[in-house]
Amino acid sequence: MSFSLFPEGSVKKNLEFLILILLSLTSCAGISEEEPEPPEQMGKYIEWDDFSRVRILPFDEGSESMSYPRMEILDNGDYFLVYESVSKGAVFSILSSDQGVSWGNPQLIFDKKNGINSSVPEVVQLSDGSLLVAVNYRPSGPYSEDRRFGIAVRKSRDYGATWEDEQLLYEAGYHFEDGCWEPSLLQLPDGEIQLYFSNEAPYPLSDDQNISMLRSYDNGNSWTEEPEVVSYRRNSRDGMPVPLFLPDRNEILLVIEDKYYGEFKPSIVSEKVNQNWTRSYVDASDDRRDFNPLDDFFYSSIYAGAPYIDRLGSGELVLSLQTTFGRGSDWDKSTMMVFVGETESREFYWGTEPFEVPVEKRALWNSLVVTEDDEILALTSTDAYSANGNSEIWLVRGKLCLVEQSR
């Protein structure tokens, strides 16, 4: 097992923080690099087990460049993972029956058609046991009116062995500047399915973007036709939504990219299920928007985007980002960082890096899964360990631990 006090490539070693950690009573360690200093309190961190790191690579020695891993632990214990093949413009699934130690052969779910890529998948197992996968249709240039950006789903009733026909749920524009992006899925206890996505289509004359949502009340067989606007900061770009349902609070959390000032940072938008987004959308001043809960950790110039969220059985939130923290200004050279936070206060503690990624490499489009025994699984697409520079999908396991800080 390994951890790092400072991100790879850091040239600024905070001596005071190092002394603080050496004086601490620790069961594991966290990371930091720049001001502001760590809070004076009991910190919660994730310790990552490097020996558990697995490359989920169905092709020979990285011959494919893969991205955007998303995984569901099924009711039979299997790990079901979907990902985008960047090389093929298609979405595949891959299955593990031994809790992620080994993986089977890839199965095609969405192919590239008429110059339109199938991208950025998401998967959920529904209450009836079926699997629902959502994707983003992304046409490649030159753009034409008959090839539009869109959101589609496909369903399997036999654990991914066979798939029903694709359903095109929404079409945006046909230019890159008025597309739609990044679908995500949530099923509520009453059976309603919510599909969230980033939407530029309503704003063809600006760079604005909102978070839109479609609903299904029959396990994904049919859907509402007109998207509802859930979150919108005027003159800005709400994006990359990931929902989480909190049963003990009867609440939906939606972590998004928010760009109020400087670079992207995460915001957490919340809604009680008895309201269920029936009020007006969450604007910049709405008290349902917790802007940048990591404000104590990142300067405005640091990019911290592509958030993902899950929750431990013990109640803590786990929030991942791809960030340039300690790595320069190029967001494409970001790495994955994971924070632990309290559900009620939204108070987060210093983050850790699940993967050791040199500053000239990247770990992007990450996700998290929490198992029944509160093991945290981090998934990334990275070129850090690739022989030929292609992005590969990797998985590593972590656990919650504490650092008692005394100053």
mmCIF file of C-alpha atoms in Angstrom:
data_model
loop_
_atom_site.group_PDB
_atom_site.id
_atom_site.type_symbol
_atom_site.label_atom_id
_atom_site.label_comp_id
_atom_site.label_asym_id
_atom_site.label_seq_id
_atom_site.Cartn_x
_atom_site.Cartn_y
_atom_site.Cartn_z
ATOM 1 C CA MET A 1 0.000 0.000 0.000
ATOM 2 C CA SER A 2 1.232 3.490 -0.746
ATOM 3 C CA PHE A 3 0.256 7.083 -0.383
ATOM 4 C CA SER A 4 1.798 10.464 -1.066
ATOM 5 C CA LEU A 5 1.891 13.667 0.915
ATOM 6 C CA PHE A 6 2.448 15.670 -2.246
ATOM 7 C CA PRO A 7 1.276 15.232 -5.844
ATOM 8 C CA GLU A 8 3.841 13.959 -8.316
ATOM 9 C CA GLY A 9 6.037 16.732 -9.697
ATOM 10 C CA SER A 10 5.405 19.180 -6.849
ATOM 11 C CA VAL A 11 8.247 21.649 -6.273
ATOM 12 C CA LYS A 12 6.766 23.233 -3.184
ATOM 13 C CA LYS A 13 7.054 21.015 -0.108
ATOM 14 C CA ASN A 14 5.136 22.488 2.765
ATOM 15 C CA LEU A 15 7.499 21.867 5.671
ATOM 16 C CA GLU A 16 4.994 22.920 8.292
ATOM 17 C CA PHE A 17 2.455 20.381 7.059
ATOM 18 C CA LEU A 18 5.096 17.666 6.905
ATOM 19 C CA ILE A 19 6.041 18.295 10.538
ATOM 20 C CA LEU A 20 2.362 18.267 11.412
ATOM 21 C CA ILE A 21 1.859 14.856 9.862
ATOM 22 C CA LEU A 22 4.972 13.443 11.561
ATOM 23 C CA LEU A 23 3.560 14.562 14.891
ATOM 24 C CA SER A 24 0.155 13.110 14.174
ATOM 25 C CA LEU A 25 -1.308 9.881 15.410
ATOM 26 C CA THR A 26 -1.972 8.205 12.097
ATOM 27 C CA SER A 27 -3.499 5.084 10.711
ATOM 28 C CA CYS A 28 -2.924 6.326 7.133
ATOM 29 C CA ALA A 29 -1.897 9.556 5.418
ATOM 30 C CA GLY A 30 -3.373 12.231 3.133
ATOM 31 C CA ILE A 31 -1.942 14.649 0.593
ATOM 32 C CA SER A 32 -1.528 18.392 0.359
ATOM 33 C CA GLU A 33 0.606 20.803 -1.516
ATOM 34 C CA GLU A 34 -0.347 24.452 -1.288
ATOM 35 C CA GLU A 35 -2.093 26.849 1.057
ATOM 36 C CA PRO A 36 -4.639 26.925 2.615
ATOM 37 C CA GLU A 37 -3.422 24.640 5.368
ATOM 38 C CA PRO A 38 -5.276 21.506 6.506
ATOM 39 C CA PRO A 39 -8.138 22.065 8.948
ATOM 40 C CA GLU A 40 -7.355 21.547 12.626
ATOM 41 C CA GLN A 41 -9.567 18.536 13.216
ATOM 42 C CA MET A 42 -9.869 14.811 12.782
ATOM 43 C CA GLY A 43 -9.393 14.138 9.068
ATOM 44 C CA LYS A 44 -10.850 11.323 7.028
ATOM 45 C CA TYR A 45 -8.863 9.972 4.104
ATOM 46 C CA ILE A 46 -8.731 7.031 1.760
ATOM 47 C CA GLU A 47 -5.743 4.696 1.756
ATOM 48 C CA TRP A 48 -5.249 3.046 -1.624
ATOM 49 C CA ASP A 49 -3.852 -0.461 -1.965
ATOM 50 C CA ASP A 50 -1.400 -0.450 -4.870
ATOM 51 C CA PHE A 51 -1.243 -4.252 -4.795
ATOM 52 C CA SER A 52 -4.920 -4.325 -5.781
ATOM 53 C CA ARG A 53 -4.398 -2.258 -8.925
ATOM 54 C CA VAL A 54 -5.776 -4.046 -12.000
ATOM 55 C CA ARG A 55 -5.668 -3.113 -15.663
ATOM 56 C CA ILE A 56 -9.046 -3.777 -17.247
ATOM 57 C CA LEU A 57 -7.777 -4.284 -20.753
ATOM 58 C CA PRO A 58 -9.659 -6.566 -23.123
ATOM 59 C CA PHE A 59 -7.310 -5.924 -26.028
ATOM 60 C CA ASP A 60 -3.665 -6.841 -26.605
ATOM 61 C CA GLU A 61 -1.208 -4.523 -24.897
ATOM 62 C CA GLY A 62 -3.217 -1.332 -25.172
ATOM 63 C CA SER A 63 -4.051 -1.549 -28.873
ATOM 64 C CA GLU A 64 -7.272 0.341 -28.106
ATOM 65 C CA SER A 65 -7.515 3.733 -26.428
ATOM 66 C CA MET A 66 -10.310 3.549 -23.867
ATOM 67 C CA SER A 67 -12.068 6.119 -21.737
ATOM 68 C CA TYR A 68 -14.900 6.948 -19.322
ATOM 69 C CA PRO A 69 -15.233 3.788 -17.202
ATOM 70 C CA ARG A 70 -18.499 3.410 -15.274
ATOM 71 C CA MET A 71 -19.304 0.334 -13.194
ATOM 72 C CA GLU A 72 -22.287 -1.233 -11.430
ATOM 73 C CA ILE A 73 -22.106 -4.069 -8.890
ATOM 74 C CA LEU A 74 -25.014 -6.310 -9.888
ATOM 75 C CA ASP A 75 -27.440 -8.131 -7.629
ATOM 76 C CA ASN A 76 -25.650 -11.428 -8.401
ATOM 77 C CA GLY A 77 -22.288 -9.994 -7.289
ATOM 78 C CA ASP A 78 -20.820 -9.524 -10.763
ATOM 79 C CA TYR A 79 -18.982 -6.323 -11.674
ATOM 80 C CA PHE A 80 -20.463 -4.872 -14.867
ATOM 81 C CA LEU A 81 -18.375 -2.130 -16.465
ATOM 82 C CA VAL A 82 -19.102 0.041 -19.509
ATOM 83 C CA TYR A 83 -16.553 2.181 -21.301
ATOM 84 C CA GLU A 84 -15.962 4.143 -24.472
ATOM 85 C CA SER A 85 -13.540 2.920 -27.118
ATOM 86 C CA VAL A 86 -12.092 6.206 -28.340
ATOM 87 C CA SER A 87 -10.477 4.428 -31.279
ATOM 88 C CA LYS A 88 -13.764 2.933 -32.499
ATOM 89 C CA GLY A 89 -16.253 5.581 -31.390
ATOM 90 C CA ALA A 90 -18.265 2.815 -29.728
ATOM 91 C CA VAL A 91 -19.387 1.719 -26.263
ATOM 92 C CA PHE A 92 -18.588 -1.719 -24.851
ATOM 93 C CA SER A 93 -19.283 -3.654 -21.668
ATOM 94 C CA ILE A 94 -17.013 -6.070 -19.849
ATOM 95 C CA LEU A 95 -17.865 -8.376 -16.947
ATOM 96 C CA SER A 96 -16.019 -9.718 -13.920
ATOM 97 C CA SER A 97 -17.373 -12.625 -11.877
ATOM 98 C CA ASP A 98 -14.585 -12.566 -9.271
ATOM 99 C CA GLN A 99 -14.976 -9.043 -7.869
ATOM 100 C CA GLY A 100 -12.728 -7.362 -10.419
ATOM 101 C CA VAL A 101 -9.712 -9.660 -10.248
ATOM 102 C CA SER A 102 -10.167 -10.906 -13.820
ATOM 103 C CA TRP A 103 -12.366 -9.775 -16.678
ATOM 104 C CA GLY A 104 -14.102 -11.427 -19.612
ATOM 105 C CA ASN A 105 -14.339 -10.418 -23.241
ATOM 106 C CA PRO A 106 -15.803 -7.071 -24.335
ATOM 107 C CA GLN A 107 -19.348 -6.928 -25.688
ATOM 108 C CA LEU A 108 -20.461 -4.182 -28.079
ATOM 109 C CA ILE A 109 -23.514 -2.216 -26.903
ATOM 110 C CA PHE A 110 -23.505 0.975 -29.026
ATOM 111 C CA ASP A 111 -21.619 1.189 -32.322
ATOM 112 C CA LYS A 112 -20.484 4.175 -34.385
ATOM 113 C CA LYS A 113 -23.022 4.952 -37.104
ATOM 114 C CA ASN A 114 -23.032 7.453 -39.962
ATOM 115 C CA GLY A 115 -20.039 9.274 -38.520
ATOM 116 C CA ILE A 116 -21.697 9.593 -35.092
ATOM 117 C CA ASN A 117 -19.660 8.336 -32.134
ATOM 118 C CA SER A 118 -21.224 6.626 -29.140
ATOM 119 C CA SER A 119 -19.535 8.163 -26.112
ATOM 120 C CA VAL A 120 -19.418 8.603 -22.325
ATOM 121 C CA PRO A 121 -21.667 5.743 -21.164
ATOM 122 C CA GLU A 122 -23.427 5.302 -17.840
ATOM 123 C CA VAL A 123 -25.041 2.143 -16.436
ATOM 124 C CA VAL A 124 -27.570 1.344 -13.709
ATOM 125 C CA GLN A 125 -29.277 -1.873 -12.653
ATOM 126 C CA LEU A 126 -32.991 -1.214 -12.278
ATOM 127 C CA SER A 127 -35.366 -2.534 -9.651
ATOM 128 C CA ASP A 128 -36.627 -5.206 -12.061
ATOM 129 C CA GLY A 129 -33.060 -6.533 -12.458
ATOM 130 C CA SER A 130 -32.570 -5.210 -15.981
ATOM 131 C CA LEU A 131 -29.569 -3.132 -17.020
ATOM 132 C CA LEU A 132 -29.966 0.310 -18.557
ATOM 133 C CA VAL A 133 -27.069 1.981 -20.367
ATOM 134 C CA ALA A 134 -27.154 5.604 -21.517
ATOM 135 C CA VAL A 135 -24.772 7.152 -24.051
ATOM 136 C CA ASN A 136 -24.041 10.451 -25.739
ATOM 137 C CA TYR A 137 -24.231 10.539 -29.552
ATOM 138 C CA ARG A 138 -21.422 12.802 -30.770
ATOM 139 C CA PRO A 139 -21.071 13.459 -34.509
ATOM 140 C CA SER A 140 -17.604 14.092 -35.858
ATOM 141 C CA GLY A 141 -16.889 16.935 -38.261
ATOM 142 C CA PRO A 142 -17.672 18.165 -40.787
ATOM 143 C CA TYR A 143 -21.044 18.713 -39.098
ATOM 144 C CA SER A 144 -24.320 18.406 -40.978
ATOM 145 C CA GLU A 145 -27.961 18.900 -40.051
ATOM 146 C CA ASP A 146 -28.823 15.222 -40.383
ATOM 147 C CA ARG A 147 -26.222 14.149 -37.781
ATOM 148 C CA ARG A 148 -27.064 15.648 -34.394
ATOM 149 C CA PHE A 149 -25.791 15.357 -30.858
ATOM 150 C CA GLY A 150 -28.116 13.215 -28.784
ATOM 151 C CA ILE A 151 -28.842 11.082 -25.741
ATOM 152 C CA ALA A 152 -29.819 7.416 -26.158
ATOM 153 C CA VAL A 153 -30.412 4.360 -23.965
ATOM 154 C CA ARG A 154 -30.431 0.605 -24.415
ATOM 155 C CA LYS A 155 -31.753 -2.083 -22.076
ATOM 156 C CA SER A 156 -30.783 -5.673 -21.276
ATOM 157 C CA ARG A 157 -33.000 -8.105 -19.349
ATOM 158 C CA ASP A 158 -30.386 -10.894 -19.124
ATOM 159 C CA TYR A 159 -27.371 -9.286 -17.407
ATOM 160 C CA GLY A 160 -25.946 -7.898 -20.649
ATOM 161 C CA ALA A 161 -26.082 -11.065 -22.775
ATOM 162 C CA THR A 162 -28.543 -9.460 -25.237
ATOM 163 C CA TRP A 163 -29.782 -5.912 -25.720
ATOM 164 C CA GLU A 164 -33.052 -4.383 -26.864
ATOM 165 C CA ASP A 165 -33.175 -1.759 -29.610
ATOM 166 C CA GLU A 166 -31.661 1.659 -28.980
ATOM 167 C CA GLN A 167 -33.988 4.444 -27.889
ATOM 168 C CA LEU A 168 -33.067 7.972 -28.969
ATOM 169 C CA LEU A 169 -34.434 10.152 -26.160
ATOM 170 C CA TYR A 170 -33.208 13.627 -27.062
ATOM 171 C CA GLU A 171 -31.534 15.457 -29.931
ATOM 172 C CA ALA A 172 -29.688 18.748 -29.588
ATOM 173 C CA GLY A 173 -27.996 20.752 -32.331
ATOM 174 C CA TYR A 174 -25.562 19.572 -34.955
ATOM 175 C CA HIS A 175 -22.705 21.931 -34.114
ATOM 176 C CA PHE A 176 -20.211 21.321 -31.319
ATOM 177 C CA GLU A 177 -21.308 24.588 -29.680
ATOM 178 C CA ASP A 178 -24.972 23.567 -29.302
ATOM 179 C CA GLY A 179 -24.718 19.902 -28.384
ATOM 180 C CA CYS A 180 -25.712 17.819 -25.375
ATOM 181 C CA TRP A 181 -23.370 15.821 -23.196
ATOM 182 C CA GLU A 182 -22.635 13.383 -20.365
ATOM 183 C CA PRO A 183 -25.791 11.422 -19.450
ATOM 184 C CA SER A 184 -26.176 9.921 -15.980
ATOM 185 C CA LEU A 185 -28.880 7.753 -14.410
ATOM 186 C CA LEU A 186 -30.728 7.441 -11.112
ATOM 187 C CA GLN A 187 -33.682 5.274 -10.054
ATOM 188 C CA LEU A 188 -35.719 6.428 -7.058
ATOM 189 C CA PRO A 189 -37.396 4.035 -4.578
ATOM 190 C CA ASP A 190 -40.811 4.534 -6.224
ATOM 191 C CA GLY A 191 -39.364 3.261 -9.517
ATOM 192 C CA GLU A 192 -39.011 6.577 -11.352
ATOM 193 C CA ILE A 193 -35.828 6.760 -13.453
ATOM 194 C CA GLN A 194 -34.159 10.115 -13.941
ATOM 195 C CA LEU A 195 -31.688 10.737 -16.749
ATOM 196 C CA TYR A 196 -29.595 13.874 -16.284
ATOM 197 C CA PHE A 197 -27.399 15.452 -18.962
ATOM 198 C CA SER A 198 -25.584 18.683 -19.863
ATOM 199 C CA ASN A 199 -27.424 20.707 -22.469
ATOM 200 C CA GLU A 200 -26.212 23.573 -24.657
ATOM 201 C CA ALA A 201 -29.014 23.366 -27.213
ATOM 202 C CA PRO A 202 -31.242 26.052 -25.613
ATOM 203 C CA TYR A 203 -28.466 28.664 -25.915
ATOM 204 C CA PRO A 204 -27.249 28.766 -29.540
ATOM 205 C CA LEU A 205 -26.118 32.399 -29.246
ATOM 206 C CA SER A 206 -24.005 31.978 -26.097
ATOM 207 C CA ASP A 207 -21.695 29.535 -24.309
ATOM 208 C CA ASP A 208 -24.288 28.833 -21.611
ATOM 209 C CA GLN A 209 -25.169 25.279 -20.577
ATOM 210 C CA ASN A 210 -27.707 23.804 -18.166
ATOM 211 C CA ILE A 211 -28.400 20.486 -16.486
ATOM 212 C CA SER A 212 -31.498 18.919 -18.065
ATOM 213 C CA MET A 213 -33.448 15.817 -17.042
ATOM 214 C CA LEU A 214 -35.800 13.259 -18.594
ATOM 215 C CA ARG A 215 -38.010 10.866 -16.597
ATOM 216 C CA SER A 216 -39.293 7.319 -17.058
ATOM 217 C CA TYR A 217 -42.085 5.809 -14.947
ATOM 218 C CA ASP A 218 -42.074 2.317 -16.494
ATOM 219 C CA ASN A 219 -38.508 1.009 -16.018
ATOM 220 C CA GLY A 220 -37.149 2.777 -19.076
ATOM 221 C CA ASN A 221 -39.653 1.572 -21.647
ATOM 222 C CA SER A 222 -40.929 5.118 -22.309
ATOM 223 C CA TRP A 223 -39.675 8.580 -21.384
ATOM 224 C CA THR A 224 -40.888 12.146 -21.057
ATOM 225 C CA GLU A 225 -40.373 14.045 -24.302
ATOM 226 C CA GLU A 226 -39.386 17.524 -23.135
ATOM 227 C CA PRO A 227 -36.368 17.843 -20.844
ATOM 228 C CA GLU A 228 -36.781 19.731 -17.575
ATOM 229 C CA VAL A 229 -34.112 22.224 -16.558
ATOM 230 C CA VAL A 230 -32.753 21.208 -13.140
ATOM 231 C CA SER A 231 -29.801 23.559 -12.704
ATOM 232 C CA TYR A 232 -28.702 26.650 -14.610
ATOM 233 C CA ARG A 233 -26.270 29.450 -13.716
ATOM 234 C CA ARG A 234 -26.835 32.242 -16.234
ATOM 235 C CA ASN A 235 -23.783 33.191 -18.311
ATOM 236 C CA SER A 236 -22.026 30.023 -17.148
ATOM 237 C CA ARG A 237 -21.772 26.287 -17.779
ATOM 238 C CA ASP A 238 -23.292 23.805 -15.356
ATOM 239 C CA GLY A 239 -22.106 20.399 -16.569
ATOM 240 C CA MET A 240 -21.178 16.750 -16.012
ATOM 241 C CA PRO A 241 -23.995 15.808 -13.576
ATOM 242 C CA VAL A 242 -23.749 12.716 -11.365
ATOM 243 C CA PRO A 243 -26.756 11.940 -9.100
ATOM 244 C CA LEU A 244 -26.843 10.149 -5.754
ATOM 245 C CA PHE A 245 -29.888 9.211 -3.680
ATOM 246 C CA LEU A 246 -29.648 9.413 0.124
ATOM 247 C CA PRO A 247 -32.406 7.182 1.525
ATOM 248 C CA ASP A 248 -32.004 8.259 5.154
ATOM 249 C CA ARG A 249 -32.457 11.900 4.152
ATOM 250 C CA ASN A 250 -34.955 11.245 1.331
ATOM 251 C CA GLU A 251 -32.769 13.512 -0.756
ATOM 252 C CA ILE A 252 -31.169 13.630 -4.186
ATOM 253 C CA LEU A 253 -27.635 15.000 -4.469
ATOM 254 C CA LEU A 254 -26.366 16.097 -7.844
ATOM 255 C CA VAL A 255 -22.676 16.894 -8.161
ATOM 256 C CA ILE A 256 -21.867 19.059 -11.176
ATOM 257 C CA GLU A 257 -19.093 21.084 -12.740
ATOM 258 C CA ASP A 258 -19.653 24.749 -11.923
ATOM 259 C CA LYS A 259 -17.751 27.662 -13.430
ATOM 260 C CA TYR A 260 -18.559 30.744 -11.434
ATOM 261 C CA TYR A 261 -15.048 32.192 -11.424
ATOM 262 C CA GLY A 262 -11.686 30.886 -12.536
ATOM 263 C CA GLU A 263 -11.539 27.236 -13.530
ATOM 264 C CA PHE A 264 -14.232 24.573 -13.090
ATOM 265 C CA LYS A 265 -14.954 23.452 -9.539
ATOM 266 C CA PRO A 266 -17.593 21.049 -8.190
ATOM 267 C CA SER A 267 -20.930 22.172 -6.823
ATOM 268 C CA ILE A 268 -23.439 19.961 -5.038
ATOM 269 C CA VAL A 269 -27.077 20.601 -5.905
ATOM 270 C CA SER A 270 -29.643 18.986 -3.598
ATOM 271 C CA GLU A 271 -33.367 18.330 -3.730
ATOM 272 C CA LYS A 272 -35.832 16.598 -1.411
ATOM 273 C CA VAL A 273 -37.666 13.756 -3.121
ATOM 274 C CA ASN A 274 -41.045 15.149 -2.106
ATOM 275 C CA GLN A 275 -40.188 18.218 -4.220
ATOM 276 C CA ASN A 276 -38.463 16.198 -6.982
ATOM 277 C CA TRP A 277 -37.368 19.176 -9.102
ATOM 278 C CA THR A 278 -40.929 20.494 -9.473
ATOM 279 C CA ARG A 279 -39.915 23.970 -8.304
ATOM 280 C CA SER A 280 -37.976 26.355 -10.522
ATOM 281 C CA TYR A 281 -34.499 25.295 -11.553
ATOM 282 C CA VAL A 282 -31.533 25.821 -9.214
ATOM 283 C CA ASP A 283 -29.953 29.109 -10.212
ATOM 284 C CA ALA A 284 -26.786 30.795 -8.970
ATOM 285 C CA SER A 285 -28.324 32.092 -5.735
ATOM 286 C CA ASP A 286 -30.535 29.123 -4.845
ATOM 287 C CA ASP A 287 -29.825 27.689 -1.400
ATOM 288 C CA ARG A 288 -30.007 24.213 -2.942
ATOM 289 C CA ARG A 289 -26.676 24.919 -4.662
ATOM 290 C CA ASP A 290 -23.602 24.382 -2.486
ATOM 291 C CA PHE A 291 -21.028 26.099 -4.676
ATOM 292 C CA ASN A 292 -17.517 24.677 -4.503
ATOM 293 C CA PRO A 293 -17.589 22.654 -1.278
ATOM 294 C CA LEU A 294 -13.820 22.275 -1.778
ATOM 295 C CA ASP A 295 -13.207 26.019 -1.741
ATOM 296 C CA ASP A 296 -10.779 25.628 1.184
ATOM 297 C CA PHE A 297 -8.524 23.413 -0.934
ATOM 298 C CA PHE A 298 -8.281 24.925 -4.426
ATOM 299 C CA TYR A 299 -7.383 28.386 -5.676
ATOM 300 C CA SER A 300 -9.594 29.788 -8.430
ATOM 301 C CA SER A 301 -6.870 29.096 -11.013
ATOM 302 C CA ILE A 302 -6.785 25.347 -10.270
ATOM 303 C CA TYR A 303 -8.965 23.181 -12.481
ATOM 304 C CA ALA A 304 -11.036 20.595 -10.576
ATOM 305 C CA GLY A 305 -13.601 19.153 -12.976
ATOM 306 C CA ALA A 306 -15.395 15.960 -14.036
ATOM 307 C CA PRO A 307 -16.748 15.192 -10.539
ATOM 308 C CA TYR A 308 -18.162 11.844 -9.403
ATOM 309 C CA ILE A 309 -19.866 11.019 -6.118
ATOM 310 C CA ASP A 310 -20.857 8.003 -4.020
ATOM 311 C CA ARG A 311 -21.505 7.288 -0.352
ATOM 312 C CA LEU A 312 -20.147 4.873 2.221
ATOM 313 C CA GLY A 313 -22.458 2.746 4.321
ATOM 314 C CA SER A 314 -21.040 4.559 7.354
ATOM 315 C CA GLY A 315 -22.496 7.781 5.941
ATOM 316 C CA GLU A 316 -19.521 9.670 4.494
ATOM 317 C CA LEU A 317 -19.564 11.036 0.951
ATOM 318 C CA VAL A 318 -16.711 10.223 -1.410
ATOM 319 C CA LEU A 319 -16.094 12.766 -4.168
ATOM 320 C CA SER A 320 -13.613 12.379 -7.011
ATOM 321 C CA LEU A 321 -12.254 14.993 -9.405
ATOM 322 C CA GLN A 322 -9.750 15.298 -12.190
ATOM 323 C CA THR A 323 -7.517 18.197 -11.244
ATOM 324 C CA THR A 324 -4.391 20.150 -12.144
ATOM 325 C CA PHE A 325 -3.551 20.598 -8.451
ATOM 326 C CA GLY A 326 0.258 20.618 -8.215
ATOM 327 C CA ARG A 327 0.562 19.796 -11.935
ATOM 328 C CA GLY A 328 0.587 23.073 -13.894
ATOM 329 C CA SER A 329 -2.239 24.608 -15.912
ATOM 330 C CA ASP A 330 -2.998 22.047 -18.645
ATOM 331 C CA TRP A 331 -6.301 20.334 -17.724
ATOM 332 C CA ASP A 332 -5.500 17.489 -20.129
ATOM 333 C CA LYS A 333 -2.672 16.504 -17.771
ATOM 334 C CA SER A 334 -5.003 16.252 -14.772
ATOM 335 C CA THR A 335 -5.007 13.347 -12.362
ATOM 336 C CA MET A 336 -7.631 11.772 -10.110
ATOM 337 C CA MET A 337 -8.082 13.006 -6.553
ATOM 338 C CA VAL A 338 -10.672 11.673 -4.077
ATOM 339 C CA PHE A 339 -12.064 13.526 -1.045
ATOM 340 C CA VAL A 340 -14.126 12.316 1.915
ATOM 341 C CA GLY A 341 -16.926 14.495 3.237
ATOM 342 C CA GLU A 342 -19.724 14.600 5.768
ATOM 343 C CA THR A 343 -23.222 14.173 4.330
ATOM 344 C CA GLU A 344 -24.981 16.824 6.390
ATOM 345 C CA SER A 345 -22.333 19.547 6.715
ATOM 346 C CA ARG A 346 -20.746 18.993 3.268
ATOM 347 C CA GLU A 347 -17.416 19.384 5.057
ATOM 348 C CA PHE A 348 -14.677 17.678 3.053
ATOM 349 C CA TYR A 349 -11.188 16.602 4.093
ATOM 350 C CA TRP A 350 -7.905 16.622 2.223
ATOM 351 C CA GLY A 351 -7.828 14.367 -0.827
ATOM 352 C CA THR A 352 -5.699 11.441 -1.901
ATOM 353 C CA GLU A 353 -4.585 10.259 -5.334
ATOM 354 C CA PRO A 354 -5.568 6.652 -6.127
ATOM 355 C CA PHE A 355 -3.058 6.342 -8.974
ATOM 356 C CA GLU A 356 0.546 7.507 -9.233
ATOM 357 C CA VAL A 357 0.515 9.589 -12.408
ATOM 358 C CA PRO A 358 3.568 11.559 -13.604
ATOM 359 C CA VAL A 359 2.876 15.200 -14.454
ATOM 360 C CA GLU A 360 3.413 14.549 -18.158
ATOM 361 C CA LYS A 361 0.694 11.860 -18.096
ATOM 362 C CA ARG A 362 -3.026 11.968 -17.273
ATOM 363 C CA ALA A 363 -5.805 10.157 -15.405
ATOM 364 C CA LEU A 364 -9.168 11.369 -16.725
ATOM 365 C CA TRP A 365 -12.946 10.742 -16.737
ATOM 366 C CA ASN A 366 -12.860 8.872 -13.456
ATOM 367 C CA SER A 367 -15.568 7.234 -11.352
ATOM 368 C CA LEU A 368 -16.119 5.590 -7.964
ATOM 369 C CA VAL A 369 -18.006 2.559 -6.661
ATOM 370 C CA VAL A 370 -18.581 1.726 -2.981
ATOM 371 C CA THR A 371 -19.040 -1.960 -2.162
ATOM 372 C CA GLU A 372 -21.339 -3.443 0.504
ATOM 373 C CA ASP A 373 -18.423 -3.706 2.944
ATOM 374 C CA ASP A 374 -17.405 -0.056 2.370
ATOM 375 C CA GLU A 375 -14.463 -0.741 0.104
ATOM 376 C CA ILE A 376 -13.940 2.152 -2.315
ATOM 377 C CA LEU A 377 -13.175 1.248 -5.921
ATOM 378 C CA ALA A 378 -11.570 3.965 -8.059
ATOM 379 C CA LEU A 379 -11.697 3.687 -11.851
ATOM 380 C CA THR A 380 -9.712 5.782 -14.297
ATOM 381 C CA SER A 381 -8.638 5.974 -17.923
ATOM 382 C CA THR A 382 -4.926 6.752 -17.932
ATOM 383 C CA ASP A 383 -1.820 6.592 -20.087
ATOM 384 C CA ALA A 384 0.420 6.476 -17.002
ATOM 385 C CA TYR A 385 1.247 2.760 -17.369
ATOM 386 C CA SER A 386 0.795 2.336 -21.123
ATOM 387 C CA ALA A 387 3.649 1.203 -23.338
ATOM 388 C CA ASN A 388 2.328 2.975 -26.431
ATOM 389 C CA GLY A 389 0.656 6.074 -25.005
ATOM 390 C CA ASN A 390 -2.944 4.875 -25.289
ATOM 391 C CA SER A 391 -5.355 5.352 -22.416
ATOM 392 C CA GLU A 392 -6.151 2.174 -20.480
ATOM 393 C CA ILE A 393 -8.760 1.512 -17.825
ATOM 394 C CA TRP A 394 -7.435 0.757 -14.353
ATOM 395 C CA LEU A 395 -9.085 -0.126 -11.048
ATOM 396 C CA VAL A 396 -7.671 0.229 -7.524
ATOM 397 C CA ARG A 397 -9.187 -0.445 -4.093
ATOM 398 C CA GLY A 398 -9.164 1.813 -1.054
ATOM 399 C CA LYS A 399 -10.504 2.083 2.475
ATOM 400 C CA LEU A 400 -11.494 4.907 4.784
ATOM 401 C CA CYS A 401 -9.003 5.801 7.507
ATOM 402 C CA LEU A 402 -8.338 8.619 9.965
ATOM 403 C CA VAL A 403 -5.576 11.094 10.695
ATOM 404 C CA GLU A 404 -5.789 12.805 14.061
ATOM 405 C CA GLN A 405 -4.178 16.200 13.646
ATOM 406 C CA SER A 406 -2.782 17.869 16.774
ATOM 407 C CA ARG A 407 -1.126 21.250 16.510
#
